[in-house]
Coordinates of C-alpha atoms in Angstrom, one line a residue:
M1 CA -26.7 12.2 6.3
D2 CA -27.5 14.4 3.2
D3 CA -30.5 12.3 0.9
I4 CA -29.6 13.7 -2.5
L5 CA -25.9 12.8 -1.5
R6 CA -26.5 9.1 -0.5
N7 CA -28.3 9.0 -3.4
R8 CA -26.1 9.7 -5.5
I9 CA -23.3 7.7 -4.4
E10 CA -25.9 4.6 -4.1
G11 CA -26.3 5.4 -7.9
I12 CA -22.7 5.4 -8.8
A13 CA -22.3 1.8 -6.7
K14 CA -25.3 0.6 -8.7
A15 CA -23.8 1.4 -11.7
A16 CA -20.5 0.1 -11.1
K17 CA -22.5 -3.1 -9.8
Q18 CA -24.0 -3.3 -13.1
A19 CA -20.9 -2.9 -15.2
S20 CA -19.2 -5.4 -12.9
A21 CA -21.3 -8.4 -14.3
Q22 CA -20.7 -7.7 -17.9
L23 CA -16.9 -6.9 -17.5
A24 CA -16.3 -10.5 -15.6
L25 CA -17.5 -11.6 -19.0
K26 CA -14.5 -10.1 -20.8
D27 CA -11.6 -12.0 -21.7
G28 CA -7.6 -11.3 -20.9
A29 CA -7.1 -10.0 -24.4
E30 CA -10.1 -7.5 -24.2
R31 CA -9.3 -6.2 -20.8
N32 CA -5.4 -5.9 -22.2
A33 CA -6.6 -3.7 -24.9
A34 CA -8.1 -1.5 -22.5
L35 CA -5.4 -0.7 -20.5
T36 CA -3.1 -0.3 -23.5
A37 CA -5.3 2.5 -24.6
M38 CA -5.8 3.9 -21.0
A39 CA -2.0 4.1 -20.8
G40 CA -1.9 5.3 -24.4
A41 CA -4.4 8.2 -22.9
L42 CA -2.6 9.2 -20.1
R43 CA 0.6 10.4 -22.5
S44 CA -2.1 11.9 -24.8
D45 CA -4.0 13.9 -21.8
K46 CA -0.9 14.4 -19.8
D47 CA -1.4 18.4 -19.9
A48 CA -4.8 18.4 -18.8
I49 CA -4.1 16.5 -16.1
L50 CA -0.8 18.4 -15.2
A51 CA -3.0 21.7 -15.0
A52 CA -5.2 19.8 -12.7
N53 CA -2.9 19.0 -10.3
A54 CA -1.1 22.5 -10.5
Q55 CA -4.3 23.8 -8.8
D56 CA -4.2 20.7 -6.3
M57 CA -0.6 21.3 -5.3
H58 CA -1.2 25.2 -5.3
A59 CA -4.3 24.8 -2.9
A60 CA -2.0 22.3 -0.9
K61 CA 0.8 24.9 -0.4
E62 CA -1.6 28.0 0.6
A63 CA -3.2 25.4 3.2
G64 CA 0.5 24.6 4.7
V65 CA 0.7 20.9 3.8
S66 CA 3.8 19.4 4.8
E67 CA 6.6 18.4 2.2
S68 CA 5.8 14.7 2.5
L69 CA 2.5 14.9 1.6
L70 CA 3.3 17.6 -1.3
D71 CA 5.7 14.9 -2.5
R72 CA 3.1 12.1 -2.8
L73 CA 0.7 14.8 -4.3
M74 CA 2.7 15.9 -7.3
L75 CA 2.8 15.0 -10.8
D76 CA 5.1 15.8 -13.1
E77 CA 5.9 14.0 -17.1
G78 CA 7.9 11.9 -15.4
R79 CA 5.9 10.4 -13.0
I80 CA 2.9 10.5 -15.6
E81 CA 5.3 8.3 -18.0
D82 CA 6.0 6.0 -15.0
I83 CA 2.0 5.7 -14.2
A84 CA 1.1 4.8 -17.6
A85 CA 4.2 2.4 -17.8
A86 CA 2.6 0.7 -14.3
L87 CA -0.2 -0.2 -16.4
E88 CA 1.0 -1.5 -19.5
D89 CA 3.2 -3.5 -17.0
L90 CA -0.1 -5.3 -15.8
V91 CA -0.4 -6.2 -19.5
G92 CA 2.7 -8.3 -19.5
L93 CA 1.3 -10.4 -16.3
P94 CA -0.8 -13.3 -16.2
D95 CA -4.4 -13.3 -16.0
P96 CA -5.9 -13.7 -12.9
V97 CA -9.1 -14.6 -13.7
G98 CA -10.1 -18.1 -14.8
V99 CA -7.8 -19.8 -13.1
V100 CA -7.9 -23.2 -12.1
Q101 CA -6.8 -23.5 -8.9
M102 CA -8.0 -27.4 -8.1
E103 CA -9.3 -29.9 -10.2
R104 CA -10.1 -33.4 -9.6
M105 CA -12.7 -36.3 -10.4
L106 CA -15.1 -37.1 -7.3
P107 CA -16.1 -40.6 -6.6
N108 CA -19.3 -40.3 -8.0
G109 CA -18.0 -39.0 -11.5
I110 CA -18.6 -35.4 -11.1
E111 CA -15.7 -33.5 -12.7
L112 CA -14.7 -30.5 -9.8
R113 CA -12.8 -27.5 -10.7
R114 CA -12.2 -24.2 -8.6
M115 CA -11.7 -21.3 -10.5
S116 CA -10.6 -17.9 -9.8
V117 CA -13.3 -15.4 -10.5
P118 CA -13.6 -11.4 -10.1
L119 CA -14.6 -10.0 -6.6
G120 CA -17.0 -7.8 -8.5
V121 CA -17.1 -4.0 -7.2
V122 CA -13.8 -2.5 -5.4
A123 CA -14.5 0.7 -3.8
M124 CA -10.7 2.6 -3.1
V125 CA -10.8 5.0 -0.8
Y126 CA -7.4 7.0 -0.3
E127 CA -5.9 10.4 -0.1
A128 CA -3.4 12.7 -1.6
R129 CA -2.0 10.3 -4.2
P130 CA -3.1 10.6 -7.7
N131 CA -1.4 7.5 -9.2
V132 CA -3.3 5.5 -6.8
T133 CA -6.3 6.5 -8.9
A134 CA -4.2 4.9 -12.1
D135 CA -3.5 1.9 -10.2
A136 CA -6.4 1.1 -8.9
A137 CA -8.4 1.4 -12.1
G138 CA -5.7 -0.6 -13.8
I139 CA -5.7 -3.2 -11.1
C140 CA -9.6 -3.6 -11.3
I141 CA -9.9 -3.7 -15.2
K142 CA -7.1 -6.1 -14.9
S143 CA -8.9 -8.7 -12.6
G144 CA -12.3 -8.1 -14.3
N145 CA -13.6 -5.6 -11.3
A146 CA -15.7 -2.8 -11.9
C147 CA -13.8 0.1 -9.4
I148 CA -15.2 3.0 -7.8
L149 CA -12.3 5.5 -6.9
R150 CA -12.8 8.1 -3.8
G151 CA -9.7 10.0 -3.4
G152 CA -9.0 12.4 -0.6
S153 CA -9.8 16.1 -1.3
L154 CA -6.0 17.5 -1.5
A155 CA -6.1 15.7 -5.0
A156 CA -9.4 16.1 -5.7
K157 CA -9.0 18.1 -9.2
S158 CA -5.9 15.6 -10.3
N159 CA -7.8 12.4 -9.3
E160 CA -11.1 13.3 -11.3
A161 CA -8.8 14.3 -14.5
I162 CA -7.3 11.2 -14.1
A163 CA -10.0 8.8 -13.7
C164 CA -12.0 10.8 -16.2
V165 CA -9.2 10.1 -18.8
L166 CA -9.3 6.6 -17.9
A167 CA -12.7 5.6 -17.9
A168 CA -13.4 7.3 -21.1
A169 CA -10.4 5.4 -22.7
A170 CA -11.6 2.0 -21.1
T171 CA -15.2 2.6 -22.7
S172 CA -13.6 3.6 -25.9
A173 CA -11.5 0.5 -26.3
G174 CA -14.8 -1.9 -25.3
M175 CA -15.1 -1.8 -21.6
P176 CA -18.4 -1.5 -20.0
E177 CA -19.6 1.9 -19.6
N178 CA -19.0 2.5 -15.4
S179 CA -16.3 0.2 -14.9
I180 CA -14.3 3.1 -13.8
C181 CA -16.5 5.1 -11.4
A182 CA -15.1 8.1 -9.4
V183 CA -16.7 9.8 -6.0
T184 CA -15.5 13.6 -6.7
T185 CA -17.4 15.3 -3.8
T186 CA -15.3 16.3 -1.0
D187 CA -17.6 15.7 1.3
R188 CA -16.0 13.1 3.6
A189 CA -19.4 11.6 4.3
A190 CA -19.5 10.0 0.9
T191 CA -16.6 7.5 2.3
D192 CA -19.4 6.9 4.8
V193 CA -22.3 6.0 2.4
L194 CA -19.4 3.5 0.2
M195 CA -19.0 2.0 3.9
S196 CA -22.9 1.5 4.5
L197 CA -23.5 -0.3 0.3
R198 CA -23.0 -3.8 1.6
G199 CA -24.4 -6.0 -1.2
I200 CA -23.6 -3.4 -4.0
V201 CA -20.0 -2.8 -2.9
D202 CA -17.7 -6.3 -2.4
V203 CA -15.2 -5.0 -1.1
L204 CA -13.3 -1.5 0.3
I205 CA -9.7 -0.7 0.4
P206 CA -8.5 2.4 2.1
R207 CA -4.9 3.2 1.9
G208 CA -4.4 6.2 3.8
G209 CA -3.3 7.5 7.1
A210 CA -4.1 5.5 10.3
G211 CA -7.7 7.6 11.0
L212 CA -8.8 7.0 7.7
I213 CA -8.3 3.3 7.8
S214 CA -9.6 2.9 11.4
H215 CA -12.4 4.3 10.7
C216 CA -13.3 2.2 7.5
V217 CA -12.4 -0.8 9.5
E218 CA -14.3 0.0 12.7
H219 CA -17.2 1.2 11.0
S220 CA -17.7 -0.2 7.5
T221 CA -20.1 -3.0 6.7
V222 CA -18.6 -3.5 3.5
P223 CA -15.7 -6.4 3.8
V224 CA -12.3 -4.6 4.3
I225 CA -8.7 -5.3 2.9
E226 CA -7.1 -3.2 5.7
T227 CA -3.8 -1.0 4.2
G228 CA -1.7 -0.5 7.3
T229 CA 0.5 2.2 8.2
G230 CA 4.2 1.7 8.3
N231 CA 6.1 2.0 11.4
C232 CA 9.4 0.2 10.2
H233 CA 12.3 -0.7 11.7
V234 CA 15.7 -1.3 10.6
Y235 CA 17.7 -3.4 13.5
V236 CA 21.4 -3.1 13.2
H237 CA 22.9 -6.2 14.9
E238 CA 26.3 -6.3 16.5
A239 CA 27.6 -9.1 13.7
C240 CA 26.7 -6.6 10.9
D241 CA 28.8 -5.2 8.0
M242 CA 29.2 -1.4 9.0
E243 CA 29.2 0.2 5.2
K244 CA 25.8 -2.3 4.2
A245 CA 24.4 -1.3 7.7
L246 CA 25.0 2.6 7.0
A247 CA 23.9 2.3 3.1
I248 CA 20.5 0.4 4.2
V249 CA 19.4 2.7 7.0
E250 CA 20.4 6.0 4.8
N251 CA 18.2 4.6 1.8
A252 CA 15.1 3.2 4.3
K253 CA 14.7 6.5 6.0
C254 CA 15.9 9.1 3.2
R255 CA 14.7 7.7 -0.2
R256 CA 11.2 9.2 0.9
Y257 CA 10.1 10.2 3.9
G258 CA 6.1 10.4 3.1
V259 CA 6.0 6.5 1.9
C260 CA 4.9 3.6 4.5
N261 CA 7.7 1.8 4.1
A262 CA 10.2 4.3 5.1
A263 CA 11.9 3.2 8.4
E264 CA 10.7 5.1 11.2
T265 CA 12.9 3.7 14.2
L266 CA 16.2 2.6 13.7
L267 CA 17.5 -0.1 16.8
V268 CA 21.4 -0.5 17.2
D269 CA 22.8 -3.7 19.6
A270 CA 24.1 -1.4 22.6
S271 CA 27.5 -3.9 22.0
A272 CA 27.9 -2.3 18.4
A273 CA 26.7 1.5 19.4
D274 CA 29.8 2.9 20.0
A275 CA 31.4 1.9 16.5
F276 CA 28.6 2.6 14.4
L277 CA 25.8 5.4 15.7
P278 CA 28.5 8.4 15.5
E279 CA 29.0 7.8 11.7
A280 CA 25.4 6.8 10.7
L281 CA 23.7 9.2 13.0
R282 CA 26.3 11.8 10.9
L283 CA 24.9 10.4 8.1
L284 CA 20.9 10.9 9.1
A285 CA 21.9 14.8 10.4
S286 CA 23.6 15.4 6.7
H287 CA 19.4 14.8 5.5
G288 CA 18.6 17.0 8.0
V289 CA 16.7 14.1 9.9
V290 CA 15.7 14.8 13.8
V291 CA 16.6 12.0 15.8
H292 CA 14.6 11.1 18.7
A293 CA 16.9 9.3 21.0
D294 CA 16.9 7.2 24.2
G295 CA 20.0 8.4 26.5
R296 CA 22.4 5.7 25.3
A297 CA 22.1 7.0 21.8
L298 CA 21.5 10.5 23.0
A299 CA 24.7 10.6 24.8
I300 CA 26.6 8.9 22.0
A301 CA 25.4 11.7 19.2
R302 CA 26.5 14.6 21.7
A303 CA 29.8 12.7 21.9
A304 CA 30.2 12.9 18.1
G305 CA 29.3 16.8 18.1
L306 CA 25.7 16.3 16.5
D307 CA 23.8 19.5 15.9
D308 CA 21.5 20.3 19.4
A309 CA 19.0 21.2 16.6
L310 CA 18.7 17.7 15.5
L311 CA 18.5 15.8 18.7
A312 CA 15.6 15.0 20.8
A313 CA 15.3 12.6 24.0
A314 CA 12.8 9.6 23.1
S315 CA 9.2 9.4 24.7
E316 CA 7.3 6.1 24.6
E317 CA 5.2 8.1 21.7
D318 CA 8.3 7.9 19.8
W319 CA 8.6 4.4 19.6
A320 CA 5.0 4.1 18.3
T321 CA 5.5 7.0 15.6
E322 CA 5.0 6.5 11.8
Y323 CA 6.4 10.1 11.5
L324 CA 6.6 10.2 7.5
A325 CA 8.8 13.1 7.8
P326 CA 12.5 13.5 8.3
E327 CA 12.5 12.2 11.6
I328 CA 13.5 9.0 13.3
A329 CA 13.7 7.1 16.6
V330 CA 17.0 5.3 17.6
K331 CA 17.3 3.1 20.8
C332 CA 20.3 0.6 21.9
V333 CA 19.1 -3.1 22.5
E334 CA 20.7 -5.9 24.0
G335 CA 20.4 -8.3 21.1
V336 CA 18.0 -10.1 18.7
K337 CA 15.5 -10.9 21.7
E338 CA 15.0 -7.2 22.8
A339 CA 14.9 -6.2 19.2
V340 CA 12.0 -8.6 18.0
E341 CA 10.1 -7.7 21.4
H342 CA 10.6 -4.1 20.2
V343 CA 9.2 -4.3 17.0
N344 CA 6.4 -6.6 17.8
R345 CA 5.2 -4.3 20.6
Y346 CA 5.7 -0.9 18.7
G347 CA 5.5 -2.0 14.9
T348 CA 3.0 -2.3 12.5
R349 CA 3.1 -5.4 10.9
H350 CA 4.7 -3.4 7.7
S351 CA 8.4 -4.3 6.9
E352 CA 11.3 -4.9 9.0
A353 CA 14.6 -5.6 8.7
I354 CA 17.9 -6.9 10.3
V355 CA 21.5 -6.0 9.2
T356 CA 24.0 -9.0 9.9
E357 CA 26.4 -11.2 9.1
D358 CA 25.2 -14.4 11.9
A359 CA 23.3 -16.1 10.2
Q360 CA 21.4 -17.6 13.5
A361 CA 20.5 -13.9 14.5
A362 CA 19.1 -13.3 10.7
D363 CA 16.9 -16.4 11.2
A364 CA 15.7 -15.9 14.9
F365 CA 14.6 -12.4 13.7
C366 CA 12.8 -13.5 10.6
K367 CA 10.9 -16.3 12.8
G368 CA 10.5 -13.8 15.7
V369 CA 9.0 -10.8 13.8
D370 CA 5.4 -10.5 13.1
A371 CA 5.4 -8.6 9.7
A372 CA 4.2 -9.1 6.1
A373 CA 8.0 -8.5 5.0
V374 CA 11.1 -9.3 7.1
Y375 CA 14.3 -8.2 5.0
V376 CA 17.8 -9.6 6.1
N377 CA 20.8 -7.1 4.7
A378 CA 18.1 -5.0 2.3
S379 CA 16.0 -1.9 2.9
T380 CA 12.6 -2.0 3.9
A381 CA 12.0 0.7 1.0
F382 CA 11.9 -2.6 -1.6
T383 CA 8.0 -3.5 0.0
D384 CA 6.0 -2.5 -3.1
G385 CA 4.2 -4.4 -5.3
G386 CA 6.7 -3.4 -8.4
Q387 CA 9.3 -4.0 -6.9
F388 CA 8.1 -7.7 -5.8
G389 CA 7.5 -8.4 -9.6
L390 CA 3.7 -7.9 -8.8
G391 CA 3.2 -5.2 -11.1
A392 CA 1.0 -1.7 -9.7
E393 CA -0.2 -3.0 -5.8
I394 CA -3.5 -1.7 -5.1
G395 CA -1.9 -1.7 -1.5
I396 CA 0.4 -3.1 0.9
S397 CA -2.0 -5.0 3.1
T398 CA -1.0 -5.6 7.4
Q399 CA -3.5 -8.0 8.0
K400 CA -3.4 -11.6 7.9
L401 CA -6.5 -12.4 6.1
H402 CA -7.4 -12.7 2.3
A403 CA -4.3 -10.4 1.4
R404 CA -1.1 -9.6 2.8
G405 CA 1.9 -7.7 1.9
P406 CA 1.7 -5.8 -1.2
F407 CA -1.0 -7.0 -3.2
A408 CA -2.3 -6.6 -6.5
L409 CA -4.3 -8.8 -8.8
D410 CA -4.5 -11.9 -7.3
A411 CA -6.1 -10.1 -4.0
L412 CA -8.9 -9.4 -6.1
T413 CA -10.4 -12.6 -7.4
S414 CA -12.3 -15.0 -5.1
Y415 CA -13.2 -18.6 -6.8
K416 CA -16.1 -20.3 -7.3
Y417 CA -16.6 -24.3 -8.1
V418 CA -17.4 -25.6 -11.6
L419 CA -18.7 -29.1 -11.3
R420 CA -20.1 -31.1 -14.6
G421 CA -21.8 -34.2 -14.2
D422 CA -23.4 -36.9 -16.1
G423 CA -27.1 -36.8 -14.3
Q424 CA -25.9 -37.9 -11.0
V425 CA -28.1 -37.6 -8.1
R426 CA -26.9 -37.3 -4.7
P427 CA -28.9 -40.5 -2.8

C-alpha cells in the first residue's frame, strides 16, 4: 500500500478524532443550528452541486452504467431540496445525546445513571448515491459524532461538492473544524486504510453492493455496522384481496428498481396462481419487467399471452438475486410454510411482505420470517428511515447486533455510566 495514501487517510482520521472530542461537548441547540445552516448552504450552493453532478452523470453514461445506478446518482433541484429538507427534519427530532436511559440509587448510596453518548468517529463508505453524503453528515452532527465520508468513484465530484458545502456551513455555525471530513481520492485502497484504523475510527458503516459490504465485514479491524443487500419478497397468499395484492406488487417492484427495499421475488400460493398471476404478470410487463418464472408460473404467463422477450425460466441463482433492475423472480408455493422456508433460505433479512386477509396466515408469516422488517398488506418500499419516522437514515441494517432495520440517530450513540457518590469506598 502507498505510504503517502496511508499517511493522508490517517491524517484525516486523526483530525476527525480531535474534532469528535470537541463536538461531543456541543449541546443540542448548537448542533441543530449547524444542521439548519447546512440545509441553507445546500440550497444556496445548488448550482455548484448540480454542475459537479452533471460531470459525474456524463462520465457514468460514457462508461455504460445501468439505468438503475444512474437513477441513484442523479441530482436535480428537487432532489437537492429533498436532501436539505431531510437535514431540517433532523432538527425537529429529539436529541439522542445525554438521554438518561437508566437511573437508580445503589444500596451504598451512590446514584447511578446510564447516559447516551456519541460513538466518536463514524466512517461511512458508500457507492453512487450523493444524497448519502448529506444524510450521513447530518445524522453524525445531530448525534454528536465526527464523520469521515468515503463515497464511490461514480459520484466522486458530487460527493466532494456536497461535503465541502456542508463542512464549511457546519464550521461557520460553530462546529469544530474537521467534524465533517471527506476522502476524495478514487483509489480503492483508501477504504482499506480506513478499515485498519482501529482506535481512531470508532465504527465503519458500508452502504452499497454485496461486494463492498462483504469486503468490509471480512477485512475491517474497525467495528462494522453492516447495511445489507435487499433480496426482498412479496408473498401473495390464497386468501388475499386481489386489488391490494396487485397494487402492492406493482409498488414494491416498480416504484424504483435500484433501491434495496424493492421486491425481487414474487411468491404466489399455487391455489391462487391461475386467478392472480395473469393480471399481475401483465401489470409487470406494462413496466417492461422481465419475469424469471418457475415452471407453473411460466406456463401461466405463456397462456396469458405475455411476450416471450419478457419471460425466462428461473434458475436456482434467480431465487438469490438482488436484480436492482426491471427483473423479478416468480415462484408458486404450497402455503405459508413453504413461503417462509423460501424467504429464510434465499432472502437477505431485509424486508418481506405477505398479502392476505387471513389473520392466522399473517401471524405465521410474521413469526416465521427472519427479517428486519415484515409487512402485512403493505409494500416493502416503506422500509426507510423517513417513512419510519426516524428522519434521514444512515442505512438499513440486516444484522442483529447493535442496529437492525433502518437506523439513524440512536444507532450512532453508545452509553456510559455516571455515578455520583459522597465519599463511598468499597470494602
